Short mmCIF file of C-alpha atoms in Angstrom, two decimals:
data_model
loop_
_atom_site.label_atom_id
_atom_site.label_comp_id
_atom_site.label_asym_id
_atom_site.label_seq_id
_atom_site.Cartn_x
_atom_site.Cartn_y
_atom_site.Cartn_z
CA MET A 245 -1.72 -10.62 11.99
CA HIS A 246 0.46 -13.49 10.78
CA PRO A 247 -1.30 -15.83 8.28
CA LEU A 248 -1.02 -18.64 10.84
CA SER A 249 -2.88 -16.49 13.38
CA TYR A 250 -5.60 -15.99 10.81
CA VAL A 251 -5.84 -19.74 10.17
CA ARG A 252 -6.19 -20.37 13.92
CA GLU A 253 -8.83 -17.66 14.24
CA GLN A 254 -10.86 -19.15 11.39
CA ARG A 255 -10.86 -22.54 13.13
CA SER A 256 -11.13 -21.28 16.74
CA TRP A 257 -7.80 -22.92 17.59
CA THR A 258 -5.55 -21.83 20.41
CA GLN A 259 -1.81 -22.13 19.90
CA GLN A 260 -1.96 -25.30 22.00
CA ASP A 261 -4.68 -26.69 19.72
CA LEU A 262 -2.44 -26.03 16.73
CA VAL A 263 0.58 -27.88 18.09
CA ASP A 264 -1.70 -30.69 19.34
CA VAL A 265 -2.94 -31.22 15.77
CA ILE A 266 0.60 -31.44 14.45
CA ALA A 267 1.83 -33.62 17.34
CA ARG A 268 -1.02 -36.06 16.85
CA ARG A 269 -0.13 -36.55 13.20
CA LEU A 270 3.62 -36.83 13.87
CA ASN A 271 3.32 -38.70 17.18
CA THR A 272 5.58 -36.18 18.91
CA ALA A 273 5.37 -33.91 21.95
CA ALA A 274 3.15 -30.81 21.68
CA ARG A 275 4.95 -27.62 22.75
CA ARG A 276 2.89 -24.42 22.56
CA GLU A 277 5.98 -22.21 22.34
CA LYS A 278 6.59 -23.58 18.84
CA ALA A 279 3.42 -21.91 17.58
CA TRP A 280 4.39 -18.71 19.40
CA ARG A 281 7.75 -18.64 17.62
CA TRP A 282 6.18 -19.34 14.24
CA GLU A 283 3.71 -16.46 14.63
CA ARG A 284 5.71 -13.90 16.59
CA TRP A 285 9.38 -14.49 15.84
CA GLY A 286 9.22 -15.37 12.17
CA VAL A 287 10.55 -18.89 12.78
CA VAL A 288 9.80 -21.26 9.87
CA PRO A 289 8.38 -24.65 10.91
CA ASP A 290 10.36 -27.72 9.87
CA GLU A 291 9.18 -29.60 6.79
CA ASP A 292 7.49 -32.42 8.73
CA SER A 293 5.45 -29.95 10.79
CA GLN A 294 4.38 -28.07 7.68
CA VAL A 295 3.30 -31.26 5.93
CA ALA A 296 1.35 -32.42 8.99
CA LEU A 297 -0.44 -29.08 9.22
CA ALA A 298 -1.12 -29.06 5.48
CA ASP A 299 -2.68 -32.53 5.70
CA GLU A 300 -4.94 -31.31 8.51
CA LEU A 301 -5.97 -28.23 6.50
CA GLY A 302 -6.49 -30.14 3.25
CA VAL A 303 -3.65 -28.44 1.35
CA ASP A 304 -1.77 -30.67 -1.08
CA ARG A 305 1.96 -31.13 -0.54
CA GLN A 306 2.88 -29.82 -3.98
CA THR A 307 1.32 -26.47 -3.05
CA VAL A 308 3.28 -26.41 0.20
CA LYS A 309 6.52 -26.95 -1.69
CA ALA A 310 5.71 -24.53 -4.52
CA LEU A 311 4.58 -21.56 -2.43
CA GLY A 312 6.66 -21.97 0.73
CA TRP A 313 5.91 -20.80 4.26
CA PRO A 314 3.64 -19.02 5.09
CA HIS A 315 2.19 -18.41 1.61
CA TRP A 316 0.57 -21.85 1.28
CA LEU A 317 -1.63 -21.36 4.35
CA PRO A 318 -5.34 -21.13 3.40
CA THR A 319 -6.23 -17.65 4.65
CA GLY A 320 -9.70 -17.17 3.23
CA PRO A 321 -10.86 -15.91 -0.19
CA ALA A 322 -7.90 -15.06 -2.39
CA ILE A 323 -7.66 -12.79 -5.42
CA SER A 324 -7.94 -14.53 -8.78
CA ALA A 325 -6.20 -13.32 -11.91
CA SER A 326 -8.92 -14.84 -14.08
CA ALA A 327 -11.34 -11.88 -13.93
CA PRO A 328 -11.96 -10.71 -17.52
CA TRP A 329 -10.75 -7.27 -18.59
CA THR A 330 -14.26 -6.20 -19.57
CA VAL A 331 -16.84 -3.79 -18.19
CA LYS A 332 -18.84 -6.74 -16.86
CA GLY A 333 -15.73 -8.12 -15.18
CA ALA A 334 -14.93 -4.74 -13.62
CA LEU A 335 -18.47 -4.34 -12.25
CA ALA A 336 -18.41 -7.84 -10.77
CA LEU A 337 -15.13 -7.09 -8.99
CA LEU A 338 -16.39 -3.76 -7.67
CA ASP A 339 -19.55 -5.44 -6.41
CA ASP A 340 -17.53 -8.14 -4.63
CA THR A 341 -15.13 -5.58 -3.14
CA ALA A 342 -17.09 -2.54 -1.92
CA GLY A 343 -18.48 -3.55 1.46
CA PRO A 344 -16.73 -6.89 2.10
CA ALA A 345 -13.21 -5.45 1.72
CA VAL A 346 -13.62 -2.92 4.52
CA LEU A 347 -14.30 -5.84 6.89
CA ASP A 348 -11.15 -7.69 5.77
CA ARG A 349 -8.63 -7.05 8.55
CA ARG A 350 -5.86 -9.33 7.33
CA GLY A 351 -2.53 -7.55 7.73
CA PHE A 352 -0.71 -9.58 5.08
CA LEU A 353 -0.73 -9.94 1.30
CA ILE A 354 -3.11 -12.49 -0.21
CA MET A 355 -1.90 -12.42 -3.82
CA GLN A 356 0.60 -15.18 -4.51
CA ALA A 357 4.15 -14.00 -5.17
CA GLY A 358 4.43 -12.68 -8.71
CA LEU A 359 0.68 -12.51 -9.35
CA ALA A 360 0.41 -8.73 -9.01
CA ALA A 361 3.22 -8.22 -11.52
CA ALA A 362 1.59 -10.68 -13.93
CA ILE A 363 -1.69 -8.77 -13.63
CA ALA A 364 0.10 -5.47 -14.29
CA GLU A 365 1.71 -6.85 -17.43
CA ARG A 366 -1.66 -8.22 -18.60
CA TRP A 367 -3.21 -4.77 -18.01
CA LEU A 368 -0.42 -3.22 -20.05
CA ALA A 369 -1.04 -5.56 -23.00
CA THR A 370 -4.87 -5.50 -23.07
CA GLU A 371 -6.92 -2.99 -25.06
CA PRO A 372 -9.67 -1.22 -23.05
CA PRO A 373 -13.24 -2.35 -23.88
CA LYS A 374 -16.13 -0.21 -25.04
CA ILE A 375 -18.76 0.48 -22.38
CA ASN A 376 -22.45 0.07 -23.18
CA ALA A 377 -25.15 2.00 -21.31
CA ALA A 378 -26.96 0.06 -18.57
CA LEU A 379 -30.67 -0.48 -19.12
CA GLU A 380 -31.98 -0.77 -15.57
CA GLY A 381 -33.05 1.64 -12.86
CA GLY A 382 -33.17 5.44 -12.90
CA ARG A 383 -30.97 7.48 -15.18
CA VAL A 384 -27.75 9.05 -13.83
CA ASP A 385 -27.78 12.74 -14.73
CA ALA A 386 -24.90 15.21 -15.00
CA ASP A 387 -25.63 16.93 -11.66
CA LEU A 388 -25.41 13.67 -9.73
CA LEU A 389 -22.21 12.70 -11.50
CA ASP A 390 -20.70 16.13 -10.78
CA CYS A 391 -21.49 15.60 -7.11
CA PHE A 392 -19.49 12.35 -6.96
CA GLU A 393 -16.54 13.87 -8.83
CA GLN A 394 -16.48 16.94 -6.58
CA ARG A 395 -16.35 14.81 -3.42
CA LEU A 396 -13.11 13.07 -4.40
CA PRO A 397 -10.75 15.95 -3.45
CA ALA A 398 -12.33 16.16 0.01
CA LEU A 399 -11.81 12.43 0.57
CA ARG A 400 -8.16 12.73 -0.48
CA ARG A 401 -7.66 15.67 1.89
CA MET A 402 -9.27 13.81 4.80
CA ASP A 403 -7.01 10.83 4.19
CA ALA A 404 -3.92 13.08 4.16
CA SER A 405 -4.93 14.79 7.41
CA LEU A 406 -6.57 12.02 9.43
CA GLY A 407 -4.87 8.84 8.21
CA GLY A 408 -6.29 5.75 6.55
CA GLY A 409 -7.83 4.25 9.67
CA SER A 410 -10.19 7.22 9.99
CA VAL A 411 -11.50 7.39 6.42
CA ARG A 412 -11.51 3.88 4.95
CA SER A 413 -15.11 3.11 5.97
CA LEU A 414 -16.30 6.44 4.54
CA VAL A 415 -14.59 5.83 1.19
CA ASP A 416 -15.89 2.27 1.05
CA ALA A 417 -19.47 3.51 1.52
CA GLU A 418 -18.99 5.97 -1.34
CA LEU A 419 -17.60 3.21 -3.55
CA ARG A 420 -20.55 0.97 -2.68
CA LEU A 421 -22.97 3.70 -3.80
CA VAL A 422 -21.16 4.34 -7.10
CA THR A 423 -20.98 0.60 -7.76
CA ASP A 424 -24.73 0.26 -7.23
CA LEU A 425 -25.34 3.06 -9.72
CA LEU A 426 -23.08 1.41 -12.28
CA ARG A 427 -24.86 -1.92 -11.92
CA HIS A 428 -28.48 -0.82 -11.63
CA SER A 429 -28.91 2.56 -13.33
CA SER A 430 -29.03 3.71 -16.93
CA TYR A 431 -26.57 6.16 -18.41
CA SER A 432 -24.89 7.20 -21.61
CA GLU A 433 -21.52 5.86 -22.65
CA ILE A 434 -19.83 9.12 -21.64
CA THR A 435 -21.52 9.09 -18.22
CA GLY A 436 -20.65 5.42 -17.76
CA ASN A 437 -16.99 6.14 -18.42
CA ARG A 438 -17.00 8.99 -15.92
CA LEU A 439 -18.66 6.79 -13.30
CA LEU A 440 -16.03 4.09 -13.84
CA VAL A 441 -13.27 6.68 -13.41
CA VAL A 442 -14.86 7.77 -10.11
CA ALA A 443 -15.11 4.14 -9.00
CA ALA A 444 -11.46 3.55 -9.91
CA GLU A 445 -10.30 6.54 -7.87
CA LEU A 446 -12.51 5.62 -4.90
CA GLY A 447 -11.05 2.11 -5.04
CA ARG A 448 -7.55 3.54 -5.14
CA ILE A 449 -8.22 5.81 -2.13
CA ALA A 450 -9.88 2.95 -0.21
CA GLY A 451 -6.88 0.75 -0.99
CA TRP A 452 -4.44 3.42 0.12
CA ALA A 453 -6.38 4.03 3.35
CA SER A 454 -6.41 0.29 4.06
CA PHE A 455 -2.68 0.02 3.35
CA ASP A 456 -1.97 2.99 5.63
CA ALA A 457 -4.05 1.36 8.37
CA GLY A 458 -2.18 -1.95 8.05
CA PHE A 459 -4.85 -4.00 6.23
CA HIS A 460 -2.84 -5.32 3.29
CA ALA A 461 -5.33 -7.90 2.04
CA ALA A 462 -8.11 -5.29 1.83
CA ALA A 463 -5.78 -2.90 0.01
CA GLU A 464 -5.00 -5.55 -2.60
CA ARG A 465 -8.71 -6.25 -3.16
CA TYR A 466 -9.57 -2.58 -3.61
CA TRP A 467 -6.68 -1.96 -5.98
CA PHE A 468 -7.40 -5.04 -8.08
CA ALA A 469 -11.02 -3.93 -8.59
CA ALA A 470 -9.96 -0.32 -9.17
CA LEU A 471 -7.45 -1.36 -11.82
CA HIS A 472 -10.19 -3.16 -13.73
CA ALA A 473 -12.51 -0.13 -13.43
CA ALA A 474 -9.82 2.24 -14.73
CA HIS A 475 -9.10 -0.15 -17.60
CA SER A 476 -12.79 -0.33 -18.54
CA ALA A 477 -12.89 3.48 -18.62
CA ALA A 478 -9.79 3.49 -20.88
CA ASP A 479 -7.97 5.66 -18.31
CA ARG A 480 -4.39 4.43 -18.56
CA ALA A 481 -3.00 7.13 -16.27
CA ALA A 482 -5.41 6.19 -13.46
CA GLY A 483 -4.48 2.52 -13.87
CA ALA A 484 -0.80 3.41 -13.71
CA ASN A 485 -1.40 5.34 -10.49
CA ILE A 486 -3.03 2.26 -8.95
CA LEU A 487 -0.05 0.10 -9.96
CA LYS A 488 2.24 2.70 -8.39
CA CYS A 489 0.41 2.24 -5.07
CA MET A 490 0.69 -1.54 -5.37
CA SER A 491 4.42 -1.16 -6.02
CA LEU A 492 4.92 0.74 -2.76
CA GLN A 493 2.99 -1.95 -0.89
CA ARG A 494 5.40 -4.55 -2.30
CA VAL A 495 8.34 -2.46 -1.10
CA ASP A 496 6.85 -2.23 2.40
CA THR A 497 6.22 -5.98 2.50
CA GLU A 498 9.75 -6.82 1.31
CA ARG A 499 8.98 -7.90 -2.25
CA PRO A 500 11.23 -5.39 -4.06
CA THR A 501 11.65 -7.37 -7.29
CA GLU A 502 7.89 -7.52 -7.80
CA ALA A 503 7.65 -3.85 -6.81
CA LEU A 504 10.06 -3.02 -9.63
CA ARG A 505 7.97 -4.92 -12.18
CA LEU A 506 4.83 -3.08 -11.06
CA ALA A 507 6.52 0.32 -11.17
CA ASP A 508 7.97 -0.43 -14.60
CA ALA A 509 4.56 -1.48 -15.98
CA ALA A 510 2.95 1.64 -14.51
CA ARG A 511 5.43 3.96 -16.21
CA ALA A 512 5.21 2.10 -19.52
CA GLY A 513 1.41 2.24 -19.45
CA ALA A 514 1.35 6.01 -18.93
CA LYS A 515 3.81 7.04 -21.62
CA ASP A 516 1.25 9.50 -23.05
CA ALA A 517 0.22 10.93 -19.66
CA PRO A 518 0.91 14.55 -18.60
CA ALA A 519 4.40 15.38 -17.38
CA ARG A 520 3.39 15.55 -13.71
CA VAL A 521 2.00 12.01 -13.84
CA ARG A 522 5.11 10.71 -15.62
CA ALA A 523 7.36 12.42 -13.05
CA MET A 524 5.38 10.78 -10.22
CA LEU A 525 5.64 7.33 -11.79
CA THR A 526 9.31 7.79 -12.65
CA THR A 527 10.25 8.68 -9.06
CA ARG A 528 8.41 5.55 -7.90
CA LEU A 529 10.50 3.51 -10.35
CA ALA A 530 13.65 5.25 -9.10
CA ARG A 531 12.70 4.41 -5.53
CA THR A 532 12.33 0.71 -6.28
CA HIS A 533 15.78 0.73 -7.88
CA ALA A 534 17.08 2.38 -4.69
CA VAL A 535 15.48 -0.33 -2.53
CA LEU A 536 17.36 -2.90 -4.61
CA GLY A 537 20.62 -0.93 -4.18
CA GLU A 538 20.79 -0.15 -7.92
CA SER A 539 22.22 3.34 -7.62
CA VAL A 540 23.08 3.89 -11.30
CA ALA A 541 19.55 2.93 -12.46
CA CYS A 542 18.08 5.06 -9.67
CA GLU A 543 20.08 8.13 -10.68
CA ARG A 544 19.10 7.64 -14.32
CA ARG A 545 15.40 7.60 -13.42
CA LEU A 546 15.80 10.62 -11.13
CA ALA A 547 17.30 12.54 -14.04
CA ASP A 548 14.28 11.56 -16.17
CA ALA A 549 11.93 12.64 -13.39
CA ASP A 550 13.68 16.00 -13.08
CA THR A 551 13.13 16.65 -16.79
CA GLU A 552 9.48 15.63 -16.56
CA MET A 553 8.87 17.69 -13.41
CA SER A 554 10.33 20.79 -15.08
CA ARG A 555 7.42 20.66 -17.54
CA ALA A 556 4.71 19.73 -15.02
CA ASP A 557 3.41 23.25 -14.36
CA ASP A 558 2.88 23.86 -18.09
CA GLU A 559 0.40 21.01 -18.59
CA THR A 560 -3.04 20.13 -17.24
CA SER A 561 -2.94 17.04 -15.01
CA PRO A 562 -5.66 14.80 -13.53
CA ALA A 563 -7.03 16.05 -10.21
CA TRP A 564 -5.59 13.05 -8.34
CA ALA A 565 -2.07 14.02 -9.48
CA SER A 566 -2.22 17.51 -7.98
CA TYR A 567 -0.74 16.27 -4.69
CA PHE A 568 2.49 15.48 -6.56
CA ASP A 569 3.74 19.05 -6.29
CA HIS A 570 7.32 20.19 -5.78
CA ALA A 571 7.13 19.31 -2.06
CA GLU A 572 6.15 15.72 -2.80
CA TYR A 573 8.64 15.45 -5.65
CA SER A 574 11.44 16.56 -3.30
CA ALA A 575 10.29 14.00 -0.73
CA GLN A 576 10.49 11.14 -3.23
CA VAL A 577 13.97 12.20 -4.36
CA ALA A 578 14.97 12.32 -0.69
CA ALA A 579 13.56 8.82 -0.14
CA CYS A 580 15.81 7.49 -2.90
CA TYR A 581 18.94 9.02 -1.37
CA LEU A 582 17.95 7.85 2.11
CA LEU A 583 17.68 4.28 0.81
CA LEU A 584 21.06 4.64 -0.93
CA GLN A 585 22.52 5.96 2.36
CA ARG A 586 23.53 9.26 0.81
CA HIS A 587 22.49 11.18 3.87
CA HIS A 588 23.77 14.66 2.97
CA ALA A 589 21.72 14.53 -0.22
CA SER A 590 18.61 13.16 1.52
CA ASP A 591 18.86 15.84 4.22
CA TYR A 592 19.10 18.57 1.55
CA TRP A 593 15.98 17.34 -0.29
CA LEU A 594 14.03 16.82 2.93
CA GLN A 595 14.72 20.41 3.95
CA GLN A 596 13.18 21.48 0.62
CA THR A 597 10.21 19.19 1.24
CA LEU A 598 9.47 20.48 4.73
CA ALA A 599 9.77 24.10 3.62
CA LEU A 600 7.18 23.54 0.87
CA GLN A 601 4.86 21.03 2.57
CA PRO A 602 1.23 22.27 2.88
CA ALA A 603 0.01 22.44 6.48
CA GLU A 604 -3.02 20.21 5.81
CA ARG A 605 -0.83 17.21 4.93
CA SER A 606 -0.05 16.47 8.54
CA ARG A 607 0.50 12.74 8.00
CA ASP A 608 3.07 13.31 5.25
CA ARG A 609 4.78 16.07 7.20
CA ALA A 610 5.24 13.68 10.13
CA THR A 611 6.69 11.07 7.76
CA TYR A 612 9.21 13.49 6.31
CA LEU A 613 10.26 14.80 9.72
CA ILE A 614 11.03 11.21 10.74
CA TRP A 615 12.92 10.62 7.48
CA ARG A 616 14.99 13.75 8.11
CA ALA A 617 15.65 12.60 11.67
CA ASP A 618 16.99 9.36 10.18
CA SER A 619 19.29 11.32 7.87
CA VAL A 620 20.72 13.62 10.51
CA LEU A 621 21.11 10.73 12.96
CA ASN A 622 23.25 8.96 10.36
CA LEU A 623 25.21 12.19 10.00
CA GLY A 624 25.90 12.07 13.75
CA ASP A 625 23.55 14.77 15.09
CA VAL A 626 21.54 12.96 17.77
CA GLU A 627 20.17 16.16 19.30
CA GLN A 628 18.69 17.47 16.04
CA ALA A 629 17.27 14.04 15.24
CA CYS A 630 15.48 14.04 18.61
CA SER A 631 14.12 17.52 17.93
CA LEU A 632 12.72 16.45 14.55
CA VAL A 633 11.07 13.35 16.00
CA ALA A 634 9.55 15.43 18.81
CA GLN A 635 7.97 17.67 16.15
CA ALA A 636 6.59 14.65 14.29
CA ALA A 637 5.28 12.68 17.29
CA PRO A 638 2.03 14.62 17.98
CA ASP A 639 0.87 14.28 14.36
CA VAL A 640 1.81 10.60 14.29
CA VAL A 641 -0.29 9.95 17.38
CA ALA A 642 -3.19 12.09 16.12
CA THR A 643 -3.52 10.26 12.78
CA ARG A 644 -4.56 6.63 12.41
CA SER A 645 -1.60 5.60 10.29
CA VAL A 646 -0.01 2.27 11.17
CA ARG A 647 2.93 2.99 8.86
CA ASN A 648 3.80 6.22 10.66
CA HIS A 649 3.37 4.62 14.09
CA ARG A 650 5.93 1.99 13.08
CA ARG A 651 8.30 4.67 11.80
CA LEU A 652 8.00 6.56 15.08
CA LEU A 653 8.66 3.49 17.22
CA ASP A 654 11.64 2.51 15.08
CA ILE A 655 13.41 5.90 15.17
CA HIS A 656 12.50 6.35 18.85
CA GLY A 657 14.14 3.04 19.74
CA ARG A 658 17.30 3.90 17.79
CA LEU A 659 17.60 7.32 19.41
CA VAL A 660 17.02 6.08 22.97
CA ALA A 661 19.85 3.58 22.45
CA HIS A 662 22.29 6.52 22.16
CA ARG A 663 21.62 7.55 25.79
CA HIS A 664 21.96 11.23 24.86
CA PRO A 665 20.21 13.73 27.21
CA ALA A 666 17.99 14.82 24.31
CA ALA A 667 17.02 11.19 23.74
CA GLY A 668 15.93 10.93 27.37
CA LYS A 669 13.60 13.93 26.96
CA LEU A 670 12.28 12.49 23.70
CA ASP A 671 11.56 9.18 25.42
CA GLU A 672 9.43 10.96 28.03
CA CYS A 673 7.60 12.89 25.31
CA VAL A 674 6.83 9.85 23.16
CA ARG A 675 5.77 7.68 26.09
CA SER A 676 3.40 10.40 27.34
CA LEU A 677 1.80 10.66 23.91
CA LEU A 678 1.43 6.91 23.44
CA THR A 679 -0.11 6.22 26.85
#
């Protein structure tokens, strides 16, 4: 949903109502198609129309000029950078997020440009606080805490198999329960730290599921709260992993410069983390350089990641990092070469990825089949590209992943344009699955 659509929905305006408001203030004709173009075609309204709309919505003109279209539009509660980096601040954010965030269906970012990077740099420079035991409610014992920790791998597996749209409500409910325990139970300092780590990981998973399902505002809210929880637990590696997710969101929403700042802060904050974690963060940094077309910087980071990955099997890593195995590492290297349009190299690494990919990661397997189809299409093999997409299509349709649905529609459209016989068969296959 475009921010302007959200503004109209909040005020029960039709597109005609919107242009009528502007026309009345400017004393001009009201043409509904203008609103359609602004929302659907990415057309930017002229300055007079923006000012008229801002006056109607109570937004000052300096804000309009400073933020630009459509970022100045008032789209509901925003994320504030003023939350303190304390245990109390983390608990307040978790309490405000678990529950309300799962209902937030805004498909656009709500943090102002540059705010996420500023938060990451503040996280990097702030010392973690000491947690004090809560004094209310029943005491959290070791068995209950073990139960929450043991459920995390299952939630990660469900997300990988079913897609974010299927699991986000489940993860949110789990986060709500852990948040209630943190706020209203009593526990030791060690138990409190472990609970905060669980909350941070649940927030990260909920954010990832929301991002995968196309709800960017909800993802930002979850990750912001999760980052504070990880910080309060003094878990720098977990915080870095959250920033890595936020970096990818910025790449997907065409904010590559901010994505680079987030990825850089994540890697710097986890300098003492196990090799597998550092390799994961370094490939994310390499990928942001690739998005920006910075091939030399990308290659330098890939060399660093290769060194770190060579030591990964010799060290104990956090449970959440276990997914970054050699299959996932190969996929991230391939993504860098695909972005740099080095298609022979990306095809080589994607073959390694698909040979190693665990069967239960059906969503990721579909992604990497589509990536490989992109590579071989650019190498001129339309027939093989169609075959790869045909393999991916059933898993794309079966999982509730907006990102993969968009990838499928994009590669499908490009292949059908070639008018190859294999593309015709693929078109029939995809249409039958989508109907």
